[in-house]
Short mmCIF file of C-alpha atoms in Angstrom, two decimals:
data_model
loop_
_atom_site.label_atom_id
_atom_site.label_comp_id
_atom_site.label_asym_id
_atom_site.label_seq_id
_atom_site.Cartn_x
_atom_site.Cartn_y
_atom_site.Cartn_z
CA MET A 1 141.06 197.62 153.72
CA ALA A 2 141.14 196.07 157.62
CA HIS A 3 137.25 194.92 156.70
CA THR A 4 138.61 193.03 153.53
CA VAL A 5 141.46 191.36 155.20
CA ALA A 6 139.42 190.15 157.51
CA SER A 7 136.41 189.14 155.29
CA VAL A 8 138.80 186.65 153.76
CA VAL A 9 140.50 185.44 156.79
CA VAL A 10 136.69 184.68 157.71
CA LEU A 11 136.46 183.03 154.93
CA ILE A 12 139.66 181.09 154.92
CA MET A 13 138.80 179.63 158.44
CA VAL A 14 134.98 178.51 157.48
CA ALA A 15 136.94 176.56 154.48
CA GLY A 16 139.41 174.75 156.57
CA CYS A 17 137.15 173.79 159.53
CA ALA A 18 134.68 172.30 157.31
CA SER A 19 137.26 170.61 154.70
CA VAL A 20 136.78 166.83 154.87
CA HIS A 21 140.49 165.88 155.16
CA ARG A 22 141.36 161.59 154.96
CA PRO A 23 143.85 159.46 157.15
CA ALA A 24 147.12 159.24 154.49
CA THR A 25 147.53 155.61 153.26
CA THR A 26 148.98 153.85 150.41
CA ILE A 27 147.37 151.47 147.26
CA SER A 28 149.11 148.38 149.83
CA ALA A 29 147.18 149.61 153.00
CA LEU A 30 144.13 149.89 150.75
CA LEU A 31 144.95 146.22 149.30
CA THR A 32 145.05 145.12 153.10
CA ASP A 33 142.42 146.91 154.34
CA ALA A 34 140.53 145.26 151.40
CA ASP A 35 141.03 141.45 152.42
CA ALA A 36 139.76 142.64 155.77
CA SER A 37 136.45 143.93 154.11
CA ARG A 38 136.27 140.85 152.88
CA LEU A 39 136.29 138.64 155.77
CA ALA A 40 134.27 141.08 157.08
CA GLU A 41 131.71 140.91 155.06
CA ARG A 42 131.46 137.44 155.52
CA ARG A 43 131.46 137.20 157.99
CA LEU A 44 128.14 139.59 158.57
CA ARG A 45 126.75 137.39 155.50
CA ASP A 46 126.86 133.99 158.03
CA THR A 47 125.56 135.81 161.11
CA VAL A 48 122.69 136.78 158.34
CA VAL A 49 121.67 133.24 157.60
CA ALA A 50 122.09 132.32 161.29
CA ARG A 51 119.51 134.55 162.24
CA LEU A 52 116.99 133.81 159.56
CA ALA A 53 117.58 129.59 160.43
CA ARG A 54 116.85 130.33 163.83
CA ARG A 55 113.65 132.75 162.59
CA ALA A 56 112.42 130.16 160.26
CA ILE A 57 112.84 127.23 162.66
CA ALA A 58 110.89 129.12 165.80
CA ARG A 59 108.07 130.05 163.50
CA PRO A 60 105.55 128.39 163.14
CA ASP A 61 104.67 128.04 159.18
CA HIS A 62 108.84 128.46 158.58
CA THR A 63 108.75 131.00 156.82
CA VAL A 64 111.28 133.77 156.73
CA ASP A 65 109.82 137.56 155.12
CA VAL A 66 112.88 139.44 153.75
CA LEU A 67 112.26 143.79 152.11
CA MET A 68 114.73 145.25 150.61
CA LEU A 69 114.22 148.95 150.75
CA SER A 70 115.61 151.28 147.80
CA GLY A 71 117.28 154.63 147.84
CA GLY A 72 116.02 157.58 145.72
CA GLY A 73 115.75 160.34 148.18
CA GLN A 74 113.10 162.91 148.57
CA ASN A 75 111.27 159.81 146.71
CA GLY A 76 111.35 157.81 149.35
CA SER A 77 107.77 159.32 150.38
CA TYR A 78 106.48 156.36 147.53
CA GLY A 79 107.59 153.73 150.12
CA VAL A 80 106.58 155.76 152.82
CA GLY A 81 103.00 155.47 151.26
CA PHE A 82 102.85 152.40 150.26
CA LEU A 83 103.82 150.77 153.36
CA ARG A 84 101.13 152.69 155.21
CA GLY A 85 98.41 151.64 152.97
CA TRP A 86 99.79 147.97 152.95
CA ARG A 87 99.57 148.24 156.80
CA ALA A 88 95.81 149.07 156.55
CA ARG A 89 95.20 146.09 154.77
CA ARG A 90 93.20 143.36 156.14
CA ASP A 91 93.39 140.71 152.89
CA ALA A 92 97.31 140.64 152.85
CA PRO A 93 98.48 142.28 155.70
CA ILE A 94 102.22 143.56 156.08
CA PRO A 95 104.39 140.72 157.66
CA THR A 96 107.09 141.13 160.77
CA PHE A 97 109.30 140.78 158.55
CA ASP A 98 113.41 138.87 159.62
CA LEU A 99 115.31 140.80 157.43
CA ILE A 100 115.12 144.43 156.28
CA THR A 101 118.25 145.51 154.26
CA ALA A 102 118.34 149.16 152.86
CA ILE A 103 120.22 152.10 150.90
CA SER A 104 120.48 155.23 150.69
CA THR A 105 116.87 156.64 151.63
CA GLY A 106 115.24 152.96 152.29
CA ALA A 107 118.82 153.04 155.52
CA LEU A 108 116.94 156.26 157.10
CA GLN A 109 113.51 154.33 156.98
CA ALA A 110 114.11 150.76 157.44
CA PRO A 111 114.76 151.09 161.47
CA PHE A 112 110.98 152.46 161.53
CA VAL A 113 110.31 149.61 159.31
CA LEU A 114 112.05 147.26 161.74
CA LEU A 115 110.52 148.06 164.38
CA GLY A 116 106.80 147.52 162.91
CA THR A 117 104.77 149.42 165.26
CA GLN A 118 101.47 152.16 164.25
CA ALA A 119 103.86 154.63 166.02
CA ALA A 120 107.19 153.82 164.03
CA GLN A 121 105.20 154.28 160.54
CA ASP A 122 103.96 158.26 162.01
CA THR A 123 107.43 159.10 163.40
CA LEU A 124 108.64 157.97 159.44
CA THR A 125 105.84 159.56 157.76
CA SER A 126 106.04 162.51 159.93
CA LEU A 127 109.79 162.52 159.23
CA TYR A 128 109.17 162.56 155.26
CA ARG A 129 106.45 164.90 154.99
CA ASN A 130 108.49 167.46 157.40
CA ALA A 131 111.82 166.59 155.61
CA ALA A 132 111.94 169.35 153.18
CA ASP A 133 110.99 172.80 156.19
CA ARG A 134 113.32 170.10 158.02
CA VAL A 135 115.85 167.90 156.76
CA ALA A 136 116.38 168.48 153.44
CA PRO A 137 120.59 169.94 153.44
CA SER A 138 120.18 173.54 151.45
CA PHE A 139 123.13 174.97 149.10
CA ASP A 140 126.71 175.99 150.19
CA TRP A 141 127.79 178.87 149.03
CA PHE A 142 130.69 177.88 149.67
CA PHE A 143 131.56 174.56 148.90
CA TRP A 144 134.22 175.92 146.20
CA LEU A 145 136.25 177.18 149.82
CA ARG A 146 134.66 174.32 151.73
CA LYS A 147 135.85 171.63 149.36
CA THR A 148 133.35 168.92 150.88
CA GLY A 149 133.40 166.47 147.97
CA GLY A 150 129.70 167.95 147.97
CA LEU A 151 127.71 171.12 147.21
CA VAL A 152 125.24 171.42 150.20
CA ASN A 153 125.26 172.26 153.62
CA THR A 154 124.01 169.10 155.66
CA LYS A 155 123.62 170.66 159.34
CA ARG A 156 120.27 170.24 159.18
CA PHE A 157 119.92 166.36 157.84
CA ASP A 158 122.78 165.81 160.45
CA ALA A 159 120.46 167.90 163.81
CA ASN A 160 117.57 165.26 162.85
CA LEU A 161 119.51 162.34 162.40
CA ALA A 162 120.54 162.91 165.61
CA ARG A 163 117.23 163.57 167.14
CA ILE A 164 115.93 160.77 165.74
CA VAL A 165 118.48 158.12 166.17
CA ASP A 166 119.18 158.33 169.56
CA ALA A 167 118.92 155.63 172.85
CA THR A 168 114.80 155.63 173.06
CA LEU A 169 114.85 153.93 169.31
CA ARG A 170 118.31 151.86 170.54
CA ASP A 171 116.17 150.86 172.92
CA SER A 172 113.32 150.04 170.87
CA LEU A 173 115.15 148.16 168.17
CA ARG A 174 116.26 145.89 170.43
CA THR A 175 113.09 144.16 170.95
CA ALA A 176 113.30 142.91 167.53
CA PHE A 177 117.25 142.22 167.98
CA ARG A 178 116.42 140.01 170.52
CA GLU A 179 114.53 138.42 168.35
CA GLY A 180 116.55 137.56 165.59
CA ARG A 181 115.47 140.31 163.19
CA GLN A 182 117.43 142.38 161.57
CA MET A 183 118.73 145.03 159.10
CA VAL A 184 121.90 145.70 157.38
CA PHE A 185 122.39 149.10 155.02
CA GLY A 186 125.36 149.66 152.65
CA THR A 187 127.68 152.23 151.80
CA THR A 188 129.97 152.49 148.88
CA ASP A 189 133.87 152.59 149.93
CA LEU A 190 135.16 154.49 147.18
CA ASP A 191 138.66 153.69 148.26
CA ILE A 192 138.52 150.21 147.75
CA ALA A 193 135.54 150.51 145.26
CA THR A 194 133.33 147.93 146.49
CA GLY A 195 129.82 147.97 148.64
CA ARG A 196 130.08 147.34 152.43
CA THR A 197 127.21 146.59 154.19
CA TRP A 198 126.46 147.44 158.34
CA ASP A 199 124.47 145.81 160.08
CA LEU A 200 123.02 147.88 162.37
CA ARG A 201 122.67 145.34 165.42
CA SER A 202 125.86 145.15 165.83
CA VAL A 203 126.20 149.28 164.57
CA ILE A 204 124.46 151.12 167.25
CA GLU A 205 125.64 149.27 170.48
CA GLY A 206 128.19 150.54 172.57
CA GLY A 207 126.34 153.73 174.49
CA ASP A 208 127.26 156.79 172.86
CA ALA A 209 129.50 155.71 170.23
CA GLY A 210 127.19 153.02 168.46
CA LEU A 211 124.86 156.07 168.38
CA VAL A 212 127.01 158.62 166.33
CA ARG A 213 129.10 155.29 165.00
CA THR A 214 124.87 154.86 163.37
CA ARG A 215 124.22 158.59 162.42
CA THR A 216 128.19 158.07 161.09
CA LEU A 217 127.71 155.78 158.80
CA LEU A 218 123.95 156.33 158.05
CA LYS A 219 124.94 160.21 156.68
CA ALA A 220 126.86 157.93 154.72
CA ALA A 221 124.19 155.91 153.13
CA SER A 222 123.10 158.67 152.32
CA ALA A 223 125.78 160.84 149.99
CA ILE A 224 125.05 160.88 147.34
CA PRO A 225 128.49 161.31 145.23
CA GLY A 226 129.16 165.39 144.07
CA ILE A 227 125.65 166.88 146.09
CA PHE A 228 126.73 165.68 149.65
CA PRO A 229 129.62 166.19 151.60
CA GLN A 230 131.43 162.29 151.37
CA VAL A 231 132.15 160.49 154.59
CA VAL A 232 135.38 159.31 156.55
CA TYR A 233 135.31 156.14 158.10
CA GLU A 234 137.68 154.11 159.88
CA GLY A 235 140.18 156.04 157.45
CA HIS A 236 138.30 155.06 154.07
CA VAL A 237 135.94 157.12 152.03
CA HIS A 238 132.21 156.08 151.77
CA SER A 239 129.03 157.39 149.29
CA ASP A 240 125.24 156.37 149.10
CA GLY A 241 125.26 152.43 148.65
CA GLY A 242 123.76 153.56 145.35
CA VAL A 243 126.24 154.06 143.79
CA VAL A 244 127.05 150.06 144.01
CA SER A 245 123.55 148.85 143.31
CA ASN A 246 120.17 150.50 144.32
CA ILE A 247 119.11 147.96 145.57
CA LEU A 248 120.82 145.54 148.46
CA THR A 249 120.14 141.73 147.99
CA LEU A 250 123.04 140.96 150.15
CA LEU A 251 122.34 137.03 150.10
CA THR A 252 123.13 134.78 147.29
CA LEU A 253 121.58 131.01 146.83
CA ASP A 254 124.02 129.25 148.07
CA ASP A 255 123.25 131.27 151.42
CA TYR A 256 119.40 130.28 151.10
CA LYS A 257 121.33 126.67 150.85
CA ALA A 258 123.20 127.14 153.87
CA MET A 259 119.86 128.36 155.53
CA LEU A 260 117.75 125.44 154.30
CA SER A 261 121.17 123.16 155.52
CA GLN A 262 120.46 124.72 159.27
CA VAL A 263 117.29 124.44 159.81
CA ARG A 264 116.90 120.90 158.57
CA ALA A 265 120.17 120.17 161.15
CA ALA A 266 117.75 121.57 163.75
CA GLY A 267 115.34 118.67 162.95
CA VAL A 268 112.94 120.66 161.12
CA THR A 269 111.51 118.60 157.98
CA THR A 270 108.28 120.51 156.71
CA PRO A 271 109.34 123.21 153.48
CA VAL A 272 111.07 126.50 154.49
CA THR A 273 109.26 129.67 152.27
CA VAL A 274 111.47 132.61 151.79
CA ARG A 275 109.01 135.75 150.59
CA LEU A 276 111.55 138.74 149.21
CA PHE A 277 109.10 142.11 148.94
CA VAL A 278 111.19 144.94 147.30
CA ILE A 279 109.94 148.72 147.52
CA VAL A 280 111.44 150.55 144.97
CA ASN A 281 111.62 154.40 145.91
CA GLY A 282 111.96 155.13 142.27
CA TRP A 283 111.94 154.76 138.70
CA THR A 284 112.86 150.97 136.49
CA HIS A 285 114.21 153.36 134.20
CA ALA A 286 115.62 156.86 132.80
CA THR A 287 112.86 158.91 131.50
CA PRO A 288 113.11 159.46 127.72
CA VAL A 289 115.20 162.17 126.32
CA ILE A 290 115.60 162.97 122.87
CA MET A 291 119.39 163.58 122.63
CA ASN A 292 121.97 165.45 120.58
CA PRO A 293 124.34 163.57 118.90
CA ALA A 294 126.59 166.41 118.71
CA SER A 295 126.92 167.22 122.44
CA ARG A 296 129.56 165.64 123.85
CA ARG A 297 128.50 167.42 127.55
CA GLN A 298 124.96 165.87 126.72
CA ILE A 299 126.38 162.00 126.00
CA GLN A 300 128.22 161.63 129.11
CA GLN A 301 125.36 162.90 131.12
CA ARG A 302 122.86 160.37 129.57
CA TRP A 303 125.62 157.78 130.08
CA SER A 304 125.75 158.58 133.07
CA ASN A 305 122.22 158.84 134.30
CA VAL A 306 121.16 155.08 132.13
CA SER A 307 123.41 153.96 133.94
CA PHE A 308 122.57 154.50 137.22
CA PHE A 309 119.16 153.44 136.13
CA MET A 310 120.19 150.13 134.66
CA HIS A 311 121.42 148.72 138.70
CA GLN A 312 117.02 148.09 139.03
CA PRO A 313 116.18 146.02 136.45
CA GLN A 314 118.97 144.02 136.00
CA VAL A 315 119.20 143.42 140.23
CA LEU A 316 114.97 142.82 140.23
CA GLU A 317 114.89 140.96 137.17
CA GLY A 318 118.07 138.85 139.11
CA LEU A 319 116.00 138.73 141.93
CA GLY A 320 112.93 136.99 139.92
CA TYR A 321 115.52 134.51 138.37
CA LEU A 322 117.07 133.84 141.89
CA ALA A 323 113.38 132.60 143.32
CA ALA A 324 113.18 130.56 140.38
CA ALA A 325 115.53 128.66 141.41
CA ALA A 326 115.24 128.73 144.88
CA SER A 327 112.71 127.44 144.51
CA ALA A 328 114.08 124.44 142.60
CA VAL A 329 115.97 123.07 145.77
CA PRO A 330 113.90 120.65 147.57
CA GLY A 331 112.41 121.29 150.38
CA LEU A 332 112.62 125.62 149.73
CA THR A 333 110.58 127.95 148.35
CA MET A 334 110.80 131.20 147.34
CA GLN A 335 108.36 134.29 145.99
CA MET A 336 109.29 137.46 145.19
CA GLN A 337 107.03 140.61 145.11
CA TRP A 338 108.26 144.36 144.34
CA THR A 339 106.56 147.65 143.18
CA GLY A 340 108.13 150.92 142.05
CA ILE A 341 106.97 154.55 140.79
CA PRO A 342 105.83 154.09 137.50
CA SER A 343 107.93 155.29 135.14
CA GLU A 344 106.11 157.76 133.19
CA THR A 345 105.92 159.67 136.67
CA ALA A 346 109.50 161.37 135.76
CA LEU A 347 108.58 163.29 133.54
CA ASP A 348 107.04 165.54 136.10
CA PRO A 349 109.11 169.09 136.47
CA ALA A 350 109.73 168.30 140.71
CA ALA A 351 110.77 164.80 139.95
CA SER A 352 114.35 166.46 139.44
CA SER A 353 114.95 168.51 142.61
CA LEU A 354 116.02 167.62 145.46
CA PHE A 355 113.18 167.60 148.02
CA ASP A 356 109.35 169.71 147.10
CA LYS A 357 107.58 169.40 149.50
CA ALA A 358 104.45 168.91 147.41
CA TRP A 359 105.72 166.22 144.71
CA MET A 360 106.75 164.23 148.11
CA ARG A 361 103.35 164.15 148.98
CA ARG A 362 101.78 163.09 146.17
CA LEU A 363 104.31 160.41 146.24
CA GLU A 364 103.23 159.26 149.68
CA GLU A 365 100.14 159.56 148.38
CA LEU A 366 100.22 157.67 144.84
CA GLY A 367 102.04 154.86 146.89
CA GLU A 368 98.98 154.33 149.63
CA ARG A 369 97.13 154.32 146.64
CA ARG A 370 98.87 151.34 145.09
CA ALA A 371 98.94 149.28 148.45
CA ALA A 372 95.76 149.43 149.30
CA SER A 373 94.36 148.63 145.32
CA ALA A 374 94.14 145.14 144.22
CA THR A 375 97.57 145.53 142.16
CA PRO A 376 100.42 146.28 144.23
CA TRP A 377 102.45 144.45 142.66
CA ASP A 378 104.66 145.16 139.31
CA THR A 379 105.79 142.52 137.11
CA VAL A 380 109.47 142.04 136.72
CA VAL A 381 111.30 144.15 134.19
CA SER A 382 114.12 143.90 131.82
CA PRO A 383 116.47 146.44 131.07
CA TYR A 384 116.03 146.10 127.92
CA VAL A 385 111.81 146.92 127.47
CA ARG A 386 110.12 150.18 129.09
CA PRO A 387 107.21 149.01 131.57
CA GLU A 388 104.22 149.70 129.81
CA VAL A 389 102.52 153.03 130.87
CA MET A 390 100.26 152.56 134.45
CA LYS A 391 96.64 152.61 133.81
CA PRO A 392 94.65 155.75 135.91
#
């Protein structure tokens, strides 16, 4: 009896210690916070535009290169392989990116891509190859007691964030920041129902506090709803940025026009080129399913699944329209290229797992082959048309 009571007490203590709590608030307070968030978002975008303008002025070719890294969990291995294969090319070398935007697993990749060194690429490759053994969260058998908002224990994930987001990484990134290069990543503020963007340069500075802040926000950026514990930051509940959009486009046509105006104000009269590159760490469309029209549960699950995937073709299609509209502005040219995992690979049973080592390695090899091939880039897709099956 005493043993049973002690066990119950231990379970209650464990549940209480691990539960996620948020400060008390009101709808009125959240609306006030939403106003502050709106202003912060505008300030961030204005800062990004000003830095891009300075990069366009400083570069002899007056070009800015923007990379967008999507979310995708374990499928980030595709992006890791593609980046390595791209780096190995001599005919179309990987640029030194002026801006990287990132969502979820892309946010974990982006600092290393921004560094742009072979050592950083090797670190990123190792991180994903060992993810199943060293990073992947484990199932939390006491999730029903802990009340974290998720189903997994993230101790290994947290430990690896602490290991890779350290003073050495911060100091290495400062070189890129001094050059005006930048990384912006996204979370979802579930309280005010908007995305939030974060400038890594601002987040990571401030000694140990900046490192803790960066780890917290990167964890939030990767917190898959209902699976990972949600993160409370500055009194708000934050989740995976992919809830809003799995690709962070960040800037609008007006923003790029503002960039061009700043370049012209500095006395540069030659044309300015913006090159957009998108790596989709996943599929643009949900897998085909033979539906049971009488199953309410299946219909609800399918609705949620399809709704998520439809973000991506719409965003890619929108970026294609943005490139066309920007190129119609006198003195401005925009090019857009993207790559993603062939849709037919989603039918592999391993594709539905959370972290499968063999699957991740296959994706890495696929990405590397794609980047090295004669056709590394895909054609713009539509939410109304499935991509063709890729020929081997």
